[in-house]
Tab-separated table of C-alpha atoms and ligand atoms in Angstrom:
chain	number	residue	atom	x	y	z
A	1380	MET	CA	88.156	105.219	113.171
A	1381	LYS	CA	90.466	108.248	112.489
A	1382	ASP	CA	88.781	111.553	113.538
A	1383	LYS	CA	85.805	109.906	115.105
A	1384	HIS	CA	85.043	113.190	116.813
A	1385	ARG	CA	84.446	114.710	113.430
A	1386	THR	CA	82.023	112.208	111.861
A	1387	THR	CA	78.666	113.574	111.092
A	1388	ARG	CA	77.165	110.326	110.045
A	1389	ILE	CA	76.758	106.694	110.984
A	1390	GLY	CA	76.927	104.735	107.768
A	1391	SER	CA	74.607	106.674	105.387
A	1392	HIS	CA	72.596	108.032	108.433
A	1393	GLU	CA	73.121	111.751	108.873
A	1394	LEU	CA	73.392	112.820	112.485
A	1395	SER	CA	71.414	115.804	113.827
A	1396	PRO	CA	73.224	118.779	115.417
A	1397	ARG	CA	71.380	117.843	118.595
A	1398	SER	CA	73.511	114.673	118.850
A	1399	LEU	CA	76.676	116.315	117.586
A	1400	MET	CA	76.682	119.158	120.245
A	1401	MET	CA	77.984	116.779	122.868
A	1402	GLY	CA	81.244	115.614	121.274
A	1403	TYR	CA	81.806	117.126	117.736
A	1404	GLY	CA	85.175	118.709	117.030
A	1405	TYR	CA	86.878	117.602	120.344
A	1406	ASP	CA	89.368	114.606	120.626
A	1407	PRO	CA	89.625	113.528	124.241
A	1408	ARG	CA	92.994	111.902	123.418
A	1409	LEU	CA	94.549	115.321	123.196
A	1410	SER	CA	93.477	116.204	126.791
A	1411	GLU	CA	94.288	113.144	128.901
A	1412	GLY	CA	91.010	111.415	127.979
A	1413	SER	CA	88.921	114.124	129.513
A	1414	LEU	CA	85.342	113.651	128.367
A	1415	LYS	CA	84.730	117.343	128.201
A	1416	PRO	CA	87.173	119.945	126.750
A	1417	PRO	CA	89.269	121.727	129.340
A	1418	ILE	CA	89.059	125.437	129.472
A	1419	PHE	CA	92.445	126.363	127.846
A	1420	LEU	CA	93.574	129.377	129.825
A	1421	THR	CA	96.656	130.416	127.837
A	1422	SER	CA	97.579	133.464	125.892
A	1423	THR	CA	100.023	131.780	123.402
A	1424	PHE	CA	100.783	128.413	121.881
A	1425	VAL	CA	104.191	126.632	121.374
A	1426	PHE	CA	105.154	125.705	117.799
A	1427	ASP	CA	106.820	122.368	117.013
A	1428	SER	CA	109.157	124.114	114.562
A	1429	ALA	CA	110.045	127.539	113.190
A	1430	ALA	CA	108.540	126.515	109.750
A	1431	ASP	CA	105.246	125.663	111.479
A	1432	GLY	CA	105.176	129.160	113.040
A	1433	LYS	CA	105.689	130.740	109.657
A	1434	ARG	CA	102.999	128.569	107.995
A	1435	PHE	CA	100.461	129.313	110.798
A	1436	PHE	CA	101.133	133.084	110.396
A	1437	GLU	CA	100.641	132.950	106.606
A	1438	GLY	CA	96.994	131.720	107.378
A	1439	ILE	CA	96.353	134.165	110.178
A	1440	THR	CA	97.342	137.186	108.210
A	1441	GLY	CA	95.550	136.111	105.106
A	1442	LEU	CA	98.770	135.855	103.036
A	1443	ARG	CA	97.671	132.306	102.243
A	1444	PRO	CA	94.040	131.345	101.740
A	1445	GLY	CA	92.239	128.901	104.047
A	1446	GLY	CA	92.688	130.626	107.408
A	1447	ALA	CA	94.592	129.490	110.401
A	1448	GLU	CA	96.248	126.090	110.231
A	1449	GLY	CA	97.341	125.914	113.798
A	1450	LEU	CA	96.963	127.695	117.116
A	1451	VAL	CA	99.192	130.763	117.529
A	1452	TYR	CA	98.065	133.432	120.058
A	1453	GLY	CA	94.942	134.123	122.177
A	1454	ARG	CA	93.734	137.113	120.077
A	1455	PHE	CA	93.618	134.787	116.959
A	1456	ASN	CA	92.055	131.625	118.199
A	1457	GLY	CA	92.097	128.815	120.917
A	1458	PRO	CA	90.824	125.319	121.328
A	1459	ASP	CA	87.568	126.163	123.120
A	1460	GLN	CA	86.803	128.772	120.498
A	1461	GLU	CA	87.420	126.535	117.608
A	1462	ILE	CA	85.269	123.629	119.040
A	1463	LEU	CA	82.393	126.224	119.550
A	1464	GLU	CA	82.832	127.551	115.981
A	1465	ASP	CA	82.641	124.062	114.544
A	1466	ARG	CA	79.581	123.216	116.435
A	1467	LEU	CA	77.827	126.536	115.758
A	1468	ALA	CA	78.322	126.133	111.950
A	1469	LEU	CA	76.527	122.680	112.128
A	1470	TRP	CA	73.170	124.073	112.888
A	1471	GLU	CA	72.979	125.798	109.567
A	1472	GLY	CA	75.049	123.244	107.668
A	1473	ALA	CA	77.450	126.059	106.971
A	1474	GLU	CA	81.186	125.760	106.119
A	1475	GLU	CA	82.418	128.044	108.855
A	1476	ALA	CA	81.650	130.077	111.982
A	1477	ALA	CA	83.377	132.853	113.986
A	1478	VAL	CA	82.742	133.715	117.576
A	1479	PHE	CA	83.023	137.131	119.209
A	1480	SER	CA	83.143	138.881	122.618
A	1481	THR	CA	79.542	140.262	122.045
A	1482	GLY	CA	76.832	140.309	119.498
A	1483	MET	CA	77.729	143.793	118.757
A	1484	SER	CA	81.292	143.080	118.160
A	1485	ALA	CA	80.209	140.380	115.789
A	1486	ILE	CA	78.027	142.779	113.825
A	1487	THR	CA	80.745	145.529	113.828
A	1488	THR	CA	83.489	143.167	112.647
A	1489	ALA	CA	81.316	141.637	109.870
A	1490	LEU	CA	80.295	145.079	108.538
A	1491	MET	CA	83.750	146.616	108.895
A	1492	ALA	CA	85.257	143.580	106.985
A	1493	HIS	CA	82.951	144.144	103.968
A	1494	VAL	CA	82.037	147.739	103.852
A	1495	ARG	CA	84.327	150.495	102.525
A	1496	ALA	CA	84.474	154.227	102.902
A	1497	GLY	CA	82.027	155.800	100.295
A	1498	ASP	CA	79.623	152.715	100.447
A	1499	ALA	CA	75.973	152.510	101.389
A	1500	ILE	CA	74.523	149.944	103.634
A	1501	VAL	CA	70.940	148.971	102.741
A	1502	HIS	CA	69.080	147.584	105.669
A	1503	SER	CA	65.612	146.505	106.884
A	1504	GLY	CA	64.087	148.512	109.723
A	1505	PRO	CA	63.740	148.440	112.638
A	1506	LEU	CA	67.205	146.922	113.689
A	1507	TYR	CA	68.449	146.290	117.204
A	1508	ALA	CA	68.901	149.730	118.570
A	1509	ALA	CA	72.720	149.489	119.056
A	1510	THR	CA	72.932	148.263	115.414
A	1511	GLU	CA	71.041	151.265	114.218
A	1512	LYS	CA	73.446	153.503	116.075
A	1513	LEU	CA	76.512	151.718	114.766
A	1514	ILE	CA	75.422	152.182	111.127
A	1515	ASP	CA	74.267	155.732	111.595
A	1516	ALA	CA	76.673	157.313	114.059
A	1517	VAL	CA	79.711	155.234	113.746
A	1518	PHE	CA	79.932	154.118	110.125
A	1519	GLY	CA	78.525	157.597	109.327
A	1520	ARG	CA	81.826	159.148	110.406
A	1521	TYR	CA	83.650	157.168	107.637
A	1522	ASP	CA	81.484	158.333	104.809
A	1523	VAL	CA	79.279	155.286	104.741
A	1524	THR	CA	75.556	156.119	104.264
A	1525	TYR	CA	72.564	153.985	104.735
A	1526	GLU	CA	69.083	153.443	103.257
A	1527	ASN	CA	66.453	151.421	104.919
A	1528	PHE	CA	63.107	149.810	104.146
A	1529	ALA	CA	60.414	148.502	106.486
A	1530	ALA	CA	60.906	144.831	107.295
A	1531	SER	CA	57.572	143.905	105.649
A	1532	ALA	CA	58.020	146.211	102.649
A	1533	PRO	CA	56.926	144.686	99.326
A	1534	LEU	CA	59.684	143.154	97.321
A	1535	ASP	CA	59.338	145.602	94.352
A	1536	GLU	CA	59.944	148.497	96.909
A	1537	VAL	CA	63.213	146.767	98.081
A	1538	ARG	CA	64.348	146.200	94.464
A	1539	ALA	CA	63.714	149.857	93.602
A	1540	LEU	CA	65.640	151.009	96.705
A	1541	LEU	CA	68.639	148.707	95.774
A	1542	GLU	CA	68.562	149.960	92.152
A	1543	ARG	CA	68.344	153.632	93.256
A	1544	THR	CA	71.145	153.315	95.832
A	1545	ARG	CA	73.407	151.416	93.482
A	1546	GLU	CA	73.413	154.330	91.015
A	1547	ASP	CA	74.864	156.591	93.559
A	1548	ARG	CA	77.209	154.469	95.687
A	1549	ARG	CA	78.551	150.916	95.902
A	1550	ILE	CA	76.325	148.890	98.205
A	1551	GLY	CA	78.739	147.460	100.851
A	1552	ALA	CA	76.157	145.167	102.560
A	1553	ILE	CA	72.448	144.268	102.628
A	1554	TYR	CA	71.828	144.054	106.348
A	1555	LEU	CA	68.549	142.370	107.554
A	1556	GLU	CA	67.033	141.529	110.970
A	1557	SER	CA	64.156	139.026	110.919
A	1558	PRO	CA	62.021	138.927	112.886
A	1559	ALA	CA	62.416	142.648	113.635
A	1560	ASN	CA	62.564	143.921	117.238
A	1561	PRO	CA	60.039	144.747	118.776
A	1562	THR	CA	57.563	144.572	115.839
A	1563	ASN	CA	58.128	140.850	114.971
A	1564	GLU	CA	57.815	141.588	111.306
A	1565	LEU	CA	59.497	139.066	109.122
A	1566	VAL	CA	61.804	140.011	106.132
A	1567	ASP	CA	61.638	137.932	102.951
A	1568	ILE	CA	65.200	136.852	102.901
A	1569	GLU	CA	64.769	134.379	99.879
A	1570	GLY	CA	63.058	137.309	97.973
A	1571	ILE	CA	65.776	139.697	98.627
A	1572	ALA	CA	68.514	137.258	97.780
A	1573	ARG	CA	66.777	136.620	94.411
A	1574	ILE	CA	66.745	140.358	93.708
A	1575	ARG	CA	70.351	140.769	94.638
A	1576	ASP	CA	71.388	137.849	92.425
A	1577	ASP	CA	69.327	139.282	89.603
A	1578	LEU	CA	70.841	142.737	89.911
A	1579	TYR	CA	74.439	141.551	90.289
A	1580	GLY	CA	74.853	138.111	88.739
A	1581	ASP	CA	78.474	137.133	89.592
A	1582	ASP	CA	79.764	140.768	89.660
A	1583	PRO	CA	82.518	140.593	92.237
A	1584	GLU	CA	81.013	143.810	93.806
A	1585	ARG	CA	77.913	141.981	94.763
A	1586	PRO	CA	76.981	142.906	98.283
A	1587	LEU	CA	76.721	140.117	100.991
A	1588	ILE	CA	73.382	139.526	102.631
A	1589	MET	CA	73.762	139.432	106.395
A	1590	VAL	CA	70.814	138.532	108.637
A	1591	ASP	CA	70.657	139.000	112.462
A	1592	ASN	CA	69.200	135.648	113.393
A	1593	THR	CA	69.230	136.176	117.265
A	1594	PHE	CA	65.553	135.840	117.710
A	1595	LEU	CA	64.747	132.405	116.146
A	1596	GLY	CA	68.090	130.807	115.546
A	1597	PRO	CA	69.534	128.414	115.422
A	1598	VAL	CA	66.639	126.051	115.986
A	1599	TYR	CA	63.672	127.869	114.202
A	1600	GLN	CA	65.458	129.761	111.471
A	1601	GLN	CA	68.486	129.211	109.338
A	1602	PRO	CA	69.040	132.167	107.020
A	1603	THR	CA	71.998	130.817	105.206
A	1604	ARG	CA	69.637	128.035	103.884
A	1605	ASN	CA	67.316	130.821	102.527
A	1606	GLY	CA	69.940	132.679	100.454
A	1607	ALA	CA	71.796	134.747	103.184
A	1608	ASP	CA	75.485	134.747	103.036
A	1609	LEU	CA	75.908	135.469	106.794
A	1610	SER	CA	73.854	134.553	109.727
A	1611	ILE	CA	74.619	136.680	112.763
A	1612	TYR	CA	73.999	135.956	116.439
A	1613	SER	CA	73.891	137.559	119.735
A	1614	LEU	CA	74.945	134.334	121.539
A	1615	THR	CA	74.007	136.247	124.733
A	1616	LYS	CA	70.302	135.439	124.053
A	1617	TYR	CA	68.874	131.972	123.189
A	1618	ILE	CA	72.214	130.157	122.512
A	1619	GLY	CA	73.876	131.228	125.819
A	1620	GLY	CA	70.354	130.820	127.200
A	1621	HIS	CA	70.978	131.259	130.886
A	1622	SER	CA	71.546	135.129	131.042
A	1623	ASP	CA	75.029	134.639	132.374
A	1624	LEU	CA	77.321	135.624	129.523
A	1625	VAL	CA	77.644	137.990	126.529
A	1626	ALA	CA	79.038	136.706	123.193
A	1627	GLY	CA	78.354	136.923	119.442
A	1628	GLY	CA	78.798	134.578	116.458
A	1629	VAL	CA	78.746	134.788	112.536
A	1630	VAL	CA	78.030	131.675	110.479
A	1631	GLY	CA	78.396	131.314	106.700
A	1632	SER	CA	80.754	130.336	103.834
A	1633	ASN	CA	84.530	130.208	104.085
A	1634	ASP	CA	84.813	133.053	101.573
A	1635	ALA	CA	82.310	135.400	103.304
A	1636	LEU	CA	83.899	134.651	106.648
A	1637	LEU	CA	87.693	134.886	105.664
A	1638	PRO	CA	87.813	138.760	105.738
A	1639	ILE	CA	85.916	138.864	108.974
A	1640	MET	CA	88.305	136.293	110.677
A	1641	THR	CA	91.215	138.280	109.407
A	1642	LEU	CA	89.868	141.615	110.734
A	1643	ARG	CA	89.036	139.893	114.002
A	1644	ASN	CA	92.683	138.757	114.277
A	1645	THR	CA	93.840	142.342	113.938
A	1646	ILE	CA	91.361	144.094	116.231
A	1647	GLY	CA	90.795	141.259	118.769
A	1648	THR	CA	87.014	140.944	118.930
A	1649	ILE	CA	87.164	137.133	119.686
A	1650	THR	CA	85.511	135.730	122.680
A	1651	ASP	CA	87.528	134.267	125.564
A	1652	PRO	CA	88.065	130.573	126.438
A	1653	HIS	CA	85.841	130.523	129.575
A	1654	THR	CA	82.830	132.042	127.757
A	1655	SER	CA	83.464	129.640	124.901
A	1656	TRP	CA	83.321	126.733	127.275
A	1657	MET	CA	80.051	128.021	128.733
A	1658	LEU	CA	78.566	128.231	125.273
A	1659	LEU	CA	79.628	124.682	124.508
A	1660	ARG	CA	77.644	123.613	127.533
A	1661	SER	CA	74.649	125.768	126.474
A	1662	LEU	CA	74.688	124.328	122.967
A	1663	GLU	CA	74.091	120.861	124.322
A	1664	THR	CA	70.634	121.960	125.497
A	1665	VAL	CA	69.700	124.846	123.155
A	1666	ALA	CA	67.189	122.779	121.294
A	1667	LEU	CA	65.482	121.473	124.461
A	1668	ARG	CA	65.304	124.969	125.946
A	1669	MET	CA	64.040	126.586	122.771
A	1670	GLU	CA	61.344	124.017	122.316
A	1671	LYS	CA	60.099	124.270	125.942
A	1672	ALA	CA	60.149	128.073	125.657
A	1673	GLU	CA	58.284	127.955	122.392
A	1674	SER	CA	55.512	125.625	123.704
A	1675	ASN	CA	55.254	127.823	126.769
A	1676	ALA	CA	54.954	130.930	124.672
A	1677	ARG	CA	52.238	129.387	122.616
A	1678	LYS	CA	50.161	128.668	125.656
A	1679	VAL	CA	50.856	131.988	127.378
A	1680	CYS	CA	49.827	133.793	123.967
A	1681	GLU	CA	46.515	131.834	123.675
A	1682	PHE	CA	45.655	133.032	127.256
A	1683	LEU	CA	46.683	136.632	126.597
A	1684	ARG	CA	44.939	136.871	123.222
A	1685	GLY	CA	41.432	136.419	124.745
A	1686	HIS	CA	41.921	138.711	127.647
A	1687	PRO	CA	39.593	141.772	127.958
A	1688	LYS	CA	42.530	144.169	128.918
A	1689	VAL	CA	44.567	143.193	125.884
A	1690	GLU	CA	44.222	144.829	122.587
A	1691	ARG	CA	46.484	142.518	120.571
A	1692	VAL	CA	49.364	139.993	120.897
A	1693	GLY	CA	52.251	140.411	118.297
A	1694	TYR	CA	53.153	136.735	118.073
A	1695	LEU	CA	54.504	134.917	115.061
A	1696	GLY	CA	52.283	131.803	115.801
A	1697	PHE	CA	49.204	133.962	115.102
A	1698	LEU	CA	50.079	134.835	111.600
A	1699	ASP	CA	47.344	134.279	109.053
A	1700	PRO	CA	48.826	131.554	106.786
A	1701	ASP	CA	47.255	133.310	103.688
A	1702	SER	CA	48.836	136.666	104.475
A	1703	GLU	CA	52.230	137.741	102.886
A	1704	GLN	CA	53.887	137.630	106.363
A	1705	GLY	CA	52.376	134.149	106.943
A	1706	ARG	CA	53.740	132.887	103.691
A	1707	ILE	CA	57.235	134.165	104.601
A	1708	TYR	CA	56.995	132.452	107.903
A	1709	ALA	CA	56.082	129.073	106.214
A	1710	ARG	CA	59.219	129.420	103.939
A	1711	HIS	CA	61.678	130.556	106.509
A	1712	CYS	CA	60.659	129.510	110.043
A	1713	SER	CA	59.920	126.160	111.696
A	1714	GLY	CA	58.681	127.594	114.951
A	1715	ALA	CA	57.409	130.870	116.406
A	1716	GLY	CA	60.099	131.180	119.181
A	1717	SER	CA	59.229	132.791	122.506
A	1718	THR	CA	59.738	136.560	122.140
A	1719	PHE	CA	56.567	138.587	121.339
A	1720	SER	CA	54.887	141.891	122.060
A	1721	LEU	CA	51.848	142.354	124.178
A	1722	ILE	CA	49.690	145.408	123.266
A	1723	LEU	CA	47.678	146.462	126.168
A	1724	LYS	CA	44.531	148.623	126.114
A	1725	GLY	CA	45.692	151.997	127.472
A	1726	GLY	CA	49.077	153.653	127.502
A	1727	GLU	CA	52.286	153.929	129.557
A	1728	ALA	CA	50.383	154.005	132.919
A	1729	GLU	CA	48.666	150.781	132.198
A	1730	SER	CA	51.801	149.124	130.890
A	1731	PHE	CA	53.847	150.198	133.966
A	1732	ARG	CA	51.088	148.952	136.273
A	1733	PHE	CA	51.250	145.588	134.502
A	1734	LEU	CA	55.069	145.359	134.639
A	1735	ASP	CA	55.161	146.442	138.260
A	1736	ALA	CA	52.638	143.800	139.334
A	1737	LEU	CA	54.549	140.784	137.733
A	1738	GLN	CA	56.026	138.457	140.355
A	1739	LEU	CA	57.572	135.393	138.682
A	1740	VAL	CA	58.364	137.247	135.526
A	1741	LYS	CA	61.293	139.600	136.032
A	1742	LEU	CA	61.367	143.296	134.721
A	1743	ALA	CA	64.466	143.370	132.628
A	1744	VAL	CA	65.658	143.912	129.032
A	1745	SER	CA	67.233	141.077	127.028
A	1746	LEU	CA	65.677	137.793	126.091
A	1747	GLY	CA	66.144	134.037	125.340
A	1748	GLY	CA	67.147	132.965	128.806
A	1749	THR	CA	65.689	130.304	130.915
A	1750	GLU	CA	63.584	132.763	132.914
A	1751	SER	CA	60.785	134.881	131.605
A	1752	LEU	CA	61.419	138.591	131.140
A	1753	ALA	CA	59.237	141.616	130.358
A	1754	SER	CA	60.233	145.218	129.461
A	1755	HIS	CA	58.710	148.425	127.939
A	1756	PRO	CA	60.608	149.293	124.652
A	1757	ALA	CA	59.269	152.891	124.349
A	1758	ALA	CA	60.592	153.797	127.796
A	1759	MET	CA	63.629	151.520	127.807
A	1760	THR	CA	65.439	149.952	124.879
A	1761	HIS	CA	63.916	152.472	122.385
A	1762	LEU	CA	63.801	155.580	124.578
A	1763	SER	CA	66.204	157.469	122.434
A	1764	VAL	CA	64.288	156.774	119.163
A	1765	PRO	CA	62.529	159.901	117.980
A	1766	ALA	CA	58.725	159.967	118.479
A	1767	GLU	CA	57.978	159.965	114.748
A	1768	ARG	CA	60.208	156.953	114.010
A	1769	LYS	CA	58.635	155.175	117.064
A	1770	ARG	CA	55.239	155.649	115.583
A	1771	TRP	CA	56.429	154.460	112.107
A	1772	LEU	CA	57.920	151.269	113.805
A	1773	GLY	CA	54.737	150.700	115.774
A	1774	ILE	CA	56.458	151.028	119.174
A	1775	GLY	CA	53.611	152.584	121.292
A	1776	ASP	CA	53.365	153.360	124.954
A	1777	ASN	CA	51.027	150.379	125.354
A	1778	LEU	CA	53.516	147.780	123.989
A	1779	VAL	CA	55.174	145.403	126.453
A	1780	ARG	CA	57.953	143.167	125.150
A	1781	ILE	CA	57.952	139.562	126.649
A	1782	SER	CA	60.521	136.794	126.331
A	1783	ILE	CA	59.135	133.525	127.723
A	1784	GLY	CA	61.430	131.073	129.451
A	1785	ILE	CA	61.202	127.348	130.448
A	1786	GLU	CA	59.239	127.679	133.679
A	1787	ASP	CA	56.024	125.870	134.259
A	1788	SER	CA	53.394	127.301	131.856
A	1789	ASP	CA	50.545	127.258	134.354
A	1790	ASP	CA	52.698	129.293	136.768
A	1791	LEU	CA	53.425	131.947	133.951
A	1792	ILE	CA	49.859	132.140	133.059
A	1793	ALA	CA	48.880	132.680	136.760
A	1794	ASP	CA	51.385	135.413	137.053
A	1795	PHE	CA	50.191	137.208	133.812
A	1796	GLU	CA	46.539	136.802	135.011
A	1797	GLN	CA	47.158	138.529	138.302
A	1798	ALA	CA	49.332	141.262	136.737
A	1799	LEU	CA	46.519	142.080	134.170
A	1800	GLN	CA	43.980	142.350	137.124
A	1801	ALA	CA	46.289	145.011	138.639
A	1802	VAL	CA	46.192	147.165	135.387
B	991	PLP	C1	71.043	141.564	122.044
B	991	PLP	C2	70.954	141.659	120.613
B	991	PLP	C3	72.014	142.166	119.856
B	991	PLP	C4	73.360	142.652	120.560
B	991	PLP	O1	74.035	141.527	121.268
B	991	PLP	P1	75.006	141.682	122.421
B	991	PLP	O2	75.380	140.314	122.711
B	991	PLP	O3	74.261	142.444	123.530
B	991	PLP	O4	76.167	142.607	121.922
B	991	PLP	C5	72.027	142.220	118.555
B	991	PLP	N1	70.866	141.833	117.785
B	991	PLP	C6	69.764	141.392	118.554
B	991	PLP	C7	68.530	141.182	117.755
B	991	PLP	C8	69.692	141.300	119.909
B	991	PLP	O5	68.733	140.932	120.499
């Protein structure tokens, strides 16, 4: 019965993360029997002995492998953060997870830990706008260059790009985002992992494959099971799920995460105890919320697809199973999620009339919350993207981005129907 809170099976029966989210990694005996973990509001932790303090610091600073052995100081770790990390890793069956103050601080810390001055980052495009800016404007100042390929580019193109880049510079990271925002194109993570392994074998300089899994994870896609070394999350979106916090996470192997944890200890990009506690509560319902949102989105997209004012719906659930994208979907994804693009007949004026007429659905950027949101990428999130790149990315003035929540699906359809009438 020792460590009952860390068992992941009953006899030979393997427990699902859905069951483990309620108790895994927390021992009530250490907190007066409290069923739920308290929020540990403290900046520092007391050592039993000076020798313990020394041992803990050896782990924190990376002098000894294996990471932190005990709690030390609020910039390094804390009980709420550690329980959250243990539970987050379970969804991908991964060894380790690290949590961060925002999705962007997770991405920044992961890239900084693995990329050196003089390297190139090879990435799929488009990426979340702030990630593109980070790689271009911030890493660019430290002599890090980048090469990018379209998310749906054929694999021989990706291979050629990796080979060409490698002749010039060390590749510091292969950074992918799938599905891409706002085009919903899928990247062949397995295919790219095979190419990387083929090119590098067990060369210690082999670049890690990092995948931003915010749109479908952790329920509908688990990139570390498809050959990625690291799966990165904006926990602000589906995992937080209530549009009331910002946070980030990185999931993967101990080896890939150790330099990231060590850098996080130095620069302090960890999330706080209160946000961690909120995320523990969110993780208990993430599967329920994502499943309801995905079935709602399916119904809404079926309605929108047939509407005379709609040109097209960019929704993963409508991929032709015989297409290349459809085959990637079948190998990587177990559901279509609830974020999609609605392409209206017309331009900005029609899109704005549609957005202004919505009543139940709120006009806001972000996604993955319990409430449905709609926005206009060309005029909002992607406003600063040059016109030519917008065209290349397929971000037109008639594209509306929609994230479906957990409302009643008939109510959502009624709202979209009246808003389309107003166009
Ligand atoms: C929101 C988002 C991010 C950034 O996350 P923050 O929590 O806002 O820092 C990164 N990638 C994707 C795909 C996102 O949607």
